[in-house]
PDB file of C-alpha atoms and ligand atoms in Angstrom:
ATOM      1  CA  MET X   1      28.163 -49.699  85.120  1.00 62.00           C
ATOM      2  CA  ASP X   2      29.163 -48.357  81.243  1.00 77.00           C
ATOM      3  CA  ASN X   3      32.667 -48.767  80.765  1.00 86.00           C
ATOM      4  CA  ILE X   4      34.508 -45.284  81.627  1.00 93.00           C
ATOM      5  CA  ILE X   5      36.298 -44.334  77.811  1.00 94.00           C
ATOM      6  CA  VAL X   6      38.656 -41.298  78.742  1.00 96.00           C
ATOM      7  CA  ALA X   7      40.110 -39.772  75.277  1.00 96.00           C
ATOM      8  CA  ILE X   8      43.274 -37.625  75.806  1.00 97.00           C
ATOM      9  CA  ASP X   9      44.038 -36.226  71.953  1.00 96.00           C
ATOM     10  CA  GLY X  10      47.017 -33.354  71.393  1.00 96.00           C
ATOM     11  CA  PRO X  11      49.779 -32.113  69.689  1.00 95.00           C
ATOM     12  CA  ALA X  12      53.025 -34.177  71.035  1.00 91.00           C
ATOM     13  CA  GLY X  13      54.841 -32.759  74.019  1.00 92.00           C
ATOM     14  CA  SER X  14      51.820 -31.901  75.389  1.00 94.00           C
ATOM     15  CA  GLY X  15      51.815 -34.340  78.016  1.00 93.00           C
ATOM     16  CA  LYS X  16      49.631 -36.787  77.009  1.00 94.00           C
ATOM     17  CA  SER X  17      51.151 -39.273  78.406  1.00 93.00           C
ATOM     18  CA  THR X  18      52.628 -38.260  81.351  1.00 94.00           C
ATOM     19  CA  ILE X  19      49.130 -37.597  82.647  1.00 97.00           C
ATOM     20  CA  ALA X  20      47.875 -41.082  81.195  1.00 97.00           C
ATOM     21  CA  LYS X  21      50.006 -42.549  82.640  1.00 96.00           C
ATOM     22  CA  LEU X  22      49.189 -41.298  85.839  1.00 97.00           C
ATOM     23  CA  ILE X  23      45.554 -40.935  85.513  1.00 98.00           C
ATOM     24  CA  ALA X  24      45.630 -44.605  84.885  1.00 96.00           C
ATOM     25  CA  LYS X  25      47.504 -45.545  87.976  1.00 96.00           C
ATOM     26  CA  LYS X  26      45.417 -43.354  90.476  1.00 97.00           C
ATOM     27  CA  PHE X  27      42.149 -44.996  88.724  1.00 96.00           C
ATOM     28  CA  ASN X  28      42.650 -47.863  87.850  1.00 95.00           C
ATOM     29  CA  PHE X  29      41.937 -47.697  83.905  1.00 94.00           C
ATOM     30  CA  THR X  30      43.710 -49.780  81.937  1.00 92.00           C
ATOM     31  CA  TYR X  31      46.665 -47.233  80.073  1.00 93.00           C
ATOM     32  CA  ILE X  32      46.617 -47.359  75.924  1.00 92.00           C
ATOM     33  CA  ASP X  33      49.034 -45.358  74.044  1.00 93.00           C
ATOM     34  CA  THR X  34      48.253 -45.579  70.456  1.00 93.00           C
ATOM     35  CA  GLY X  35      50.942 -43.279  69.422  1.00 93.00           C
ATOM     36  CA  ALA X  36      53.091 -46.378  70.756  1.00 95.00           C
ATOM     37  CA  MET X  37      51.539 -48.619  67.716  1.00 95.00           C
ATOM     38  CA  TYR X  38      52.191 -46.036  65.325  1.00 96.00           C
ATOM     39  CA  ARG X  39      55.901 -45.734  66.592  1.00 96.00           C
ATOM     40  CA  MET X  40      55.881 -50.257  66.186  1.00 97.00           C
ATOM     41  CA  ILE X  41      54.554 -50.247  62.762  1.00 97.00           C
ATOM     42  CA  THR X  42      56.862 -47.176  61.538  1.00 98.00           C
ATOM     43  CA  PHE X  43      60.059 -49.245  62.912  1.00 98.00           C
ATOM     44  CA  TYR X  44      58.258 -52.421  60.844  1.00 98.00           C
ATOM     45  CA  LEU X  45      58.670 -51.182  57.777  1.00 98.00           C
ATOM     46  CA  LEU X  46      61.775 -49.172  58.195  1.00 98.00           C
ATOM     47  CA  GLU X  47      63.494 -52.369  59.289  1.00 98.00           C
ATOM     48  CA  ASN X  48      62.185 -53.930  56.466  1.00 97.00           C
ATOM     49  CA  ASN X  49      62.757 -51.567  54.104  1.00 97.00           C
ATOM     50  CA  ILE X  50      59.666 -50.972  53.328  1.00 98.00           C
ATOM     51  CA  ASP X  51      58.339 -47.868  50.860  1.00 97.00           C
ATOM     52  CA  PHE X  52      55.734 -45.413  52.489  1.00 97.00           C
ATOM     53  CA  ASP X  53      54.331 -45.398  49.137  1.00 97.00           C
ATOM     54  CA  ASP X  54      53.553 -49.123  48.314  1.00 97.00           C
ATOM     55  CA  LEU X  55      51.075 -49.591  49.795  1.00 97.00           C
ATOM     56  CA  LYS X  56      50.707 -53.619  48.178  1.00 97.00           C
ATOM     57  CA  GLU X  57      53.437 -54.174  50.279  1.00 97.00           C
ATOM     58  CA  ILE X  58      52.610 -52.571  53.489  1.00 98.00           C
ATOM     59  CA  GLU X  59      49.108 -54.591  53.426  1.00 96.00           C
ATOM     60  CA  LYS X  60      51.469 -57.345  53.242  1.00 96.00           C
ATOM     61  CA  ALA X  61      53.130 -56.018  56.612  1.00 96.00           C
ATOM     62  CA  LEU X  62      50.529 -55.418  58.911  1.00 96.00           C
ATOM     63  CA  LYS X  63      49.093 -59.372  58.289  1.00 94.00           C
ATOM     64  CA  ASN X  64      52.855 -60.074  60.042  1.00 94.00           C
ATOM     65  CA  ILE X  65      52.788 -57.345  62.671  1.00 95.00           C
ATOM     66  CA  ASN X  66      51.711 -58.465  65.925  1.00 93.00           C
ATOM     67  CA  LEU X  67      51.181 -55.697  68.450  1.00 93.00           C
ATOM     68  CA  ASP X  68      51.676 -56.111  72.523  1.00 91.00           C
ATOM     69  CA  MET X  69      51.367 -54.087  75.187  1.00 89.00           C
ATOM     70  CA  GLN X  70      52.299 -54.559  79.353  1.00 87.00           C
ATOM     71  CA  GLY X  71      53.061 -52.003  81.305  1.00 82.00           C
ATOM     72  CA  ASP X  72      55.692 -49.437  79.538  1.00 84.00           C
ATOM     73  CA  LYS X  73      57.181 -52.547  77.278  1.00 94.00           C
ATOM     74  CA  PHE X  74      56.046 -52.167  73.967  1.00 96.00           C
ATOM     75  CA  TYR X  75      56.392 -55.858  71.877  1.00 97.00           C
ATOM     76  CA  LEU X  76      56.863 -56.314  68.226  1.00 97.00           C
ATOM     77  CA  ASN X  77      56.028 -59.719  67.128  1.00 96.00           C
ATOM     78  CA  ASP X  78      57.046 -60.421  70.794  1.00 96.00           C
ATOM     79  CA  ILE X  79      60.398 -58.885  70.632  1.00 97.00           C
ATOM     80  CA  ASP X  80      60.931 -55.513  73.345  1.00 98.00           C
ATOM     81  CA  VAL X  81      61.376 -52.159  71.157  1.00 98.00           C
ATOM     82  CA  SER X  82      59.987 -50.330  73.543  1.00 96.00           C
ATOM     83  CA  THR X  83      63.434 -48.376  73.448  1.00 94.00           C
ATOM     84  CA  LYS X  84      64.074 -48.437  69.409  1.00 96.00           C
ATOM     85  CA  ILE X  85      60.648 -46.977  69.291  1.00 96.00           C
ATOM     86  CA  ARG X  86      61.721 -43.773  70.320  1.00 91.00           C
ATOM     87  CA  GLU X  87      64.666 -42.991  67.925  1.00 89.00           C
ATOM     88  CA  LYS X  88      64.900 -39.873  66.236  1.00 88.00           C
ATOM     89  CA  ARG X  89      64.383 -41.995  63.145  1.00 94.00           C
ATOM     90  CA  ILE X  90      61.282 -43.099  63.871  1.00 95.00           C
ATOM     91  CA  ASN X  91      60.282 -39.390  64.875  1.00 91.00           C
ATOM     92  CA  GLU X  92      61.447 -38.224  62.007  1.00 92.00           C
ATOM     93  CA  ASN X  93      59.268 -40.981  60.385  1.00 96.00           C
ATOM     94  CA  VAL X  94      56.196 -42.164  62.183  1.00 96.00           C
ATOM     95  CA  SER X  95      53.505 -38.829  61.248  1.00 94.00           C
ATOM     96  CA  LYS X  96      54.132 -39.588  57.270  1.00 96.00           C
ATOM     97  CA  VAL X  97      53.551 -43.898  58.455  1.00 96.00           C
ATOM     98  CA  ALA X  98      50.326 -42.812  60.770  1.00 94.00           C
ATOM     99  CA  SER X  99      49.155 -40.922  57.788  1.00 94.00           C
ATOM    100  CA  ILE X 100      48.196 -43.989  55.727  1.00 96.00           C
ATOM    101  CA  LYS X 101      45.081 -45.368  55.895  1.00 94.00           C
ATOM    102  CA  ILE X 102      45.033 -48.436  55.806  1.00 95.00           C
ATOM    103  CA  VAL X 103      48.277 -48.341  58.912  1.00 95.00           C
ATOM    104  CA  ARG X 104      45.460 -46.119  60.489  1.00 94.00           C
ATOM    105  CA  ASP X 105      42.421 -48.547  59.758  1.00 92.00           C
ATOM    106  CA  ASN X 106      44.264 -51.692  61.133  1.00 92.00           C
ATOM    107  CA  LEU X 107      45.003 -50.182  63.673  1.00 90.00           C
ATOM    108  CA  GLN X 108      41.806 -48.757  65.251  1.00 85.00           C
ATOM    109  CA  ARG X 109      40.205 -51.972  65.179  1.00 81.00           C
ATOM    110  CA  LYS X 110      43.049 -53.503  67.359  1.00 83.00           C
ATOM    111  CA  ILE X 111      42.117 -51.125  70.279  1.00 84.00           C
ATOM    112  CA  SER X 112      39.631 -52.756  72.621  1.00 73.00           C
ATOM    113  CA  ASN X 113      37.167 -50.834  75.264  1.00 70.00           C
ATOM    114  CA  ASN X 114      35.945 -53.617  76.833  1.00 75.00           C
ATOM    115  CA  LYS X 115      37.400 -52.366  80.863  1.00 85.00           C
ATOM    116  CA  ASN X 116      37.837 -49.006  81.725  1.00 91.00           C
ATOM    117  CA  VAL X 117      40.265 -46.991  79.587  1.00 93.00           C
ATOM    118  CA  ILE X 118      41.833 -44.436  79.524  1.00 95.00           C
ATOM    119  CA  LEU X 119      43.738 -43.426  76.286  1.00 94.00           C
ATOM    120  CA  ASP X 120      46.035 -40.878  73.950  1.00 94.00           C
ATOM    121  CA  GLY X 121      46.755 -39.754  70.571  1.00 93.00           C
ATOM    122  CA  ARG X 122      45.351 -37.701  68.600  1.00 93.00           C
ATOM    123  CA  ASP X 123      42.083 -38.635  67.071  1.00 93.00           C
ATOM    124  CA  ILE X 124      41.155 -40.623  70.253  1.00 93.00           C
ATOM    125  CA  GLY X 125      37.726 -38.368  70.756  1.00 95.00           C
ATOM    126  CA  THR X 126      36.814 -37.141  67.226  1.00 94.00           C
ATOM    127  CA  VAL X 127      37.077 -40.960  65.366  1.00 91.00           C
ATOM    128  CA  VAL X 128      37.992 -43.855  67.498  1.00 90.00           C
ATOM    129  CA  PHE X 129      35.405 -42.858  69.778  1.00 92.00           C
ATOM    130  CA  PRO X 130      33.271 -40.369  70.080  1.00 93.00           C
ATOM    131  CA  ASN X 131      31.336 -41.480  72.183  1.00 92.00           C
ATOM    132  CA  ALA X 132      34.455 -41.147  75.069  1.00 94.00           C
ATOM    133  CA  LYS X 133      32.934 -39.801  78.086  1.00 92.00           C
ATOM    134  CA  VAL X 134      35.353 -37.711  79.157  1.00 97.00           C
ATOM    135  CA  LYS X 135      37.609 -35.983  76.294  1.00 98.00           C
ATOM    136  CA  ILE X 136      40.411 -33.566  76.708  1.00 98.00           C
ATOM    137  CA  PHE X 137      42.778 -31.573  74.151  1.00 98.00           C
ATOM    138  CA  LEU X 138      46.030 -31.188  75.956  1.00 98.00           C
ATOM    139  CA  VAL X 139      47.872 -27.839  74.129  1.00 97.00           C
ATOM    140  CA  ALA X 140      51.748 -25.987  74.067  1.00 97.00           C
ATOM    141  CA  THR X 141      53.199 -23.710  73.175  1.00 97.00           C
ATOM    142  CA  ALA X 142      55.758 -25.292  70.773  1.00 97.00           C
ATOM    143  CA  GLU X 143      57.995 -23.964  72.217  1.00 97.00           C
ATOM    144  CA  GLU X 144      57.010 -25.651  75.767  1.00 97.00           C
ATOM    145  CA  ARG X 145      56.446 -28.671  74.458  1.00 97.00           C
ATOM    146  CA  ALA X 146      60.142 -29.022  72.555  1.00 97.00           C
ATOM    147  CA  ARG X 147      61.810 -28.274  75.419  1.00 97.00           C
ATOM    148  CA  ARG X 148      59.985 -30.690  78.166  1.00 94.00           C
ATOM    149  CA  ARG X 149      61.113 -33.291  74.700  1.00 93.00           C
ATOM    150  CA  TYR X 150      64.293 -32.152  74.835  1.00 95.00           C
ATOM    151  CA  ASN X 151      64.437 -32.436  78.424  1.00 94.00           C
ATOM    152  CA  GLU X 152      63.891 -36.529  78.158  1.00 90.00           C
ATOM    153  CA  PHE X 153      65.778 -35.991  75.027  1.00 89.00           C
ATOM    154  CA  LEU X 154      68.840 -35.236  77.859  1.00 93.00           C
ATOM    155  CA  GLU X 155      67.883 -37.409  80.633  1.00 92.00           C
ATOM    156  CA  LYS X 156      68.479 -40.038  77.560  1.00 86.00           C
ATOM    157  CA  LYS X 157      72.056 -38.991  76.921  1.00 88.00           C
ATOM    158  CA  VAL X 158      70.922 -38.641  73.552  1.00 86.00           C
ATOM    159  CA  GLU X 159      72.326 -36.081  71.564  1.00 90.00           C
ATOM    160  CA  ILE X 160      70.810 -33.379  69.880  1.00 91.00           C
ATOM    161  CA  THR X 161      70.185 -30.149  70.208  1.00 95.00           C
ATOM    162  CA  TYR X 162      66.845 -28.278  71.312  1.00 97.00           C
ATOM    163  CA  ASP X 163      66.837 -26.346  67.871  1.00 97.00           C
ATOM    164  CA  GLU X 164      66.578 -29.704  66.051  1.00 95.00           C
ATOM    165  CA  VAL X 165      63.826 -31.337  68.601  1.00 95.00           C
ATOM    166  CA  LEU X 166      61.602 -27.767  67.720  1.00 96.00           C
ATOM    167  CA  LYS X 167      62.246 -28.066  63.890  1.00 96.00           C
ATOM    168  CA  SER X 168      60.981 -32.278  63.866  1.00 93.00           C
ATOM    169  CA  LEU X 169      58.162 -30.992  66.870  1.00 94.00           C
ATOM    170  CA  LYS X 170      56.923 -28.463  64.434  1.00 95.00           C
ATOM    171  CA  GLU X 171      56.883 -30.766  60.864  1.00 94.00           C
ATOM    172  CA  ARG X 172      55.404 -33.364  62.969  1.00 92.00           C
ATOM    173  CA  ASP X 173      52.326 -31.231  63.562  1.00 94.00           C
ATOM    174  CA  TYR X 174      51.562 -29.544  60.467  1.00 94.00           C
ATOM    175  CA  ILE X 175      51.752 -33.025  59.407  1.00 93.00           C
ATOM    176  CA  ASP X 176      49.257 -34.069  61.802  1.00 92.00           C
ATOM    177  CA  SER X 177      47.304 -31.252  61.456  1.00 93.00           C
ATOM    178  CA  THR X 178      47.096 -31.219  57.704  1.00 94.00           C
ATOM    179  CA  ARG X 179      46.784 -34.685  56.706  1.00 92.00           C
ATOM    180  CA  LYS X 180      43.625 -36.267  55.015  1.00 91.00           C
ATOM    181  CA  GLU X 181      43.038 -39.244  57.402  1.00 89.00           C
ATOM    182  CA  SER X 182      41.618 -38.120  60.761  1.00 87.00           C
ATOM    183  CA  PRO X 183      44.253 -35.355  61.637  1.00 90.00           C
ATOM    184  CA  LEU X 184      44.781 -34.011  65.061  1.00 93.00           C
ATOM    185  CA  LYS X 185      41.887 -32.373  65.791  1.00 91.00           C
ATOM    186  CA  LYS X 186      39.741 -30.952  69.369  1.00 96.00           C
ATOM    187  CA  ALA X 187      36.472 -32.932  69.353  1.00 97.00           C
ATOM    188  CA  ASP X 188      33.802 -30.253  69.815  1.00 97.00           C
ATOM    189  CA  ASP X 189      32.802 -31.512  72.917  1.00 97.00           C
ATOM    190  CA  ALA X 190      36.526 -32.154  74.312  1.00 98.00           C
ATOM    191  CA  ILE X 191      38.058 -29.424  77.233  1.00 98.00           C
ATOM    192  CA  GLU X 192      40.637 -27.590  75.829  1.00 98.00           C
ATOM    193  CA  LEU X 193      43.363 -27.353  79.035  1.00 97.00           C
ATOM    194  CA  ASP X 194      46.766 -25.089  78.102  1.00 97.00           C
ATOM    195  CA  THR X 195      49.580 -26.884  79.965  1.00 96.00           C
ATOM    196  CA  THR X 196      52.774 -24.343  78.827  1.00 96.00           C
ATOM    197  CA  ASN X 197      52.119 -22.930  82.942  1.00 96.00           C
ATOM    198  CA  LEU X 198      50.574 -25.639  84.324  1.00 96.00           C
ATOM    199  CA  THR X 199      52.372 -28.132  87.267  1.00 95.00           C
ATOM    200  CA  ILE X 200      52.017 -32.284  86.196  1.00 96.00           C
ATOM    201  CA  GLU X 201      49.774 -32.046  89.436  1.00 97.00           C
ATOM    202  CA  ASP X 202      47.617 -29.409  87.425  1.00 97.00           C
ATOM    203  CA  VAL X 203      46.587 -31.561  85.208  1.00 97.00           C
ATOM    204  CA  ILE X 204      45.986 -34.681  86.450  1.00 98.00           C
ATOM    205  CA  ASN X 205      43.407 -32.479  89.498  1.00 98.00           C
ATOM    206  CA  PHE X 206      41.306 -30.786  86.999  1.00 97.00           C
ATOM    207  CA  ILE X 207      40.931 -34.294  84.745  1.00 98.00           C
ATOM    208  CA  SER X 208      40.355 -36.519  87.764  1.00 98.00           C
ATOM    209  CA  LYS X 209      37.671 -34.071  88.480  1.00 97.00           C
ATOM    210  CA  GLU X 210      36.345 -34.532  85.554  1.00 96.00           C
ATOM    211  CA  ILE X 211      36.232 -38.081  85.973  1.00 96.00           C
ATOM    212  CA  GLU X 212      34.970 -38.057  88.539  1.00 95.00           C
ATOM    213  CA  LYS X 213      31.621 -36.674  87.662  1.00 92.00           C
ATOM    214  CA  ASN X 214      31.227 -39.305  85.378  1.00 87.00           C
ATOM    215  CA  ILE X 215      32.146 -41.757  88.393  1.00 82.00           C
ATOM    216  CA  ASN X 216      29.368 -41.410  90.679  1.00 68.00           C
TER     217      ASN X 216
HETATM  218  O1   DC A 301      52.082 -39.331  70.819  1.00 57.79           O
HETATM  219  P1   DC A 301      53.358 -40.038  69.749  1.00 57.79           P
HETATM  220  O2   DC A 301      54.064 -38.465  69.497  1.00 57.79           O
HETATM  221  O3   DC A 301      54.050 -40.955  69.963  1.00 57.79           O
HETATM  222  O4   DC A 301      52.773 -40.106  68.070  1.00 57.79           O
HETATM  223  C1   DC A 301      52.949 -40.592  67.593  1.00 57.79           C
HETATM  224  C2   DC A 301      53.234 -40.351  65.780  1.00 57.79           C
HETATM  225  O5   DC A 301      51.908 -41.142  65.527  1.00 57.79           O
HETATM  226  C3   DC A 301      52.413 -38.924  65.627  1.00 57.79           C
HETATM  227  O6   DC A 301      53.584 -38.275  64.813  1.00 57.79           O
HETATM  228  C4   DC A 301      51.172 -39.157  65.181  1.00 57.79           C
HETATM  229  C5   DC A 301      50.611 -40.443  65.430  1.00 57.79           C
HETATM  230  N1   DC A 301      49.268 -40.410  65.621  1.00 57.79           N
HETATM  231  C6   DC A 301      48.137 -40.607  65.021  1.00 57.79           C
HETATM  232  O7   DC A 301      47.632 -40.657  64.399  1.00 57.79           O
HETATM  233  N2   DC A 301      47.193 -40.918  65.963  1.00 57.79           N
HETATM  234  C7   DC A 301      46.952 -41.220  67.207  1.00 57.79           C
HETATM  235  N3   DC A 301      45.992 -41.341  67.393  1.00 57.79           N
HETATM  236  C8   DC A 301      48.400 -41.352  67.349  1.00 57.79           C
HETATM  237  C9   DC A 301      49.664 -41.337  67.121  1.00 57.79           C
END
């Protein structure tokens, strides 16, 4: 049997990573959080004061960056940056970094498909794995997505207001969906699921059925 690739795309806060992690556990698939890869590159560029317009320096930096993921942990050149890549300054800059063509080309070469995998991102079903067996496009209203992100920040005791979260989310939506290089876009053959009023369990059940159709 061929490897199964499940692509979960959608805007920030649509539930992609929560859902992808749970599905990976249920089916024993490998989960690849592609957003975290862009976050790690963003972290490296900011730490090293590299200008996002300086393509020569970015190209050099990409050669010095080694990314590794183990479960919930993310390592940048062997240093655990799992918490740091979720900080506000990364949220505010990651969409800019993800719109740089050489960054996208470089990361796409690093994504493997030699096992059963579930990946979440913005362009998995359209560009990275257009042949994925199961493609899901998760959406939810901006207000609901902001509420989810805000609750995550509250849990982590990050000082931020709901309005700030909503504004930053809308900015990211705009950059992610209007950029030239593989913008956030539903693949023609992806199934769109609006999670605004769904529970996590509802979404898991829906996607599980789609995966089971391909396993049996
Ligand atoms: O899913 P996330 O919030 O961790 O993603 C961080 C950013 O990375 C997001 O603003 C857009 C970008 N991204 C992308 O361009 N392509 C992907 N496949 C995944 C993420």
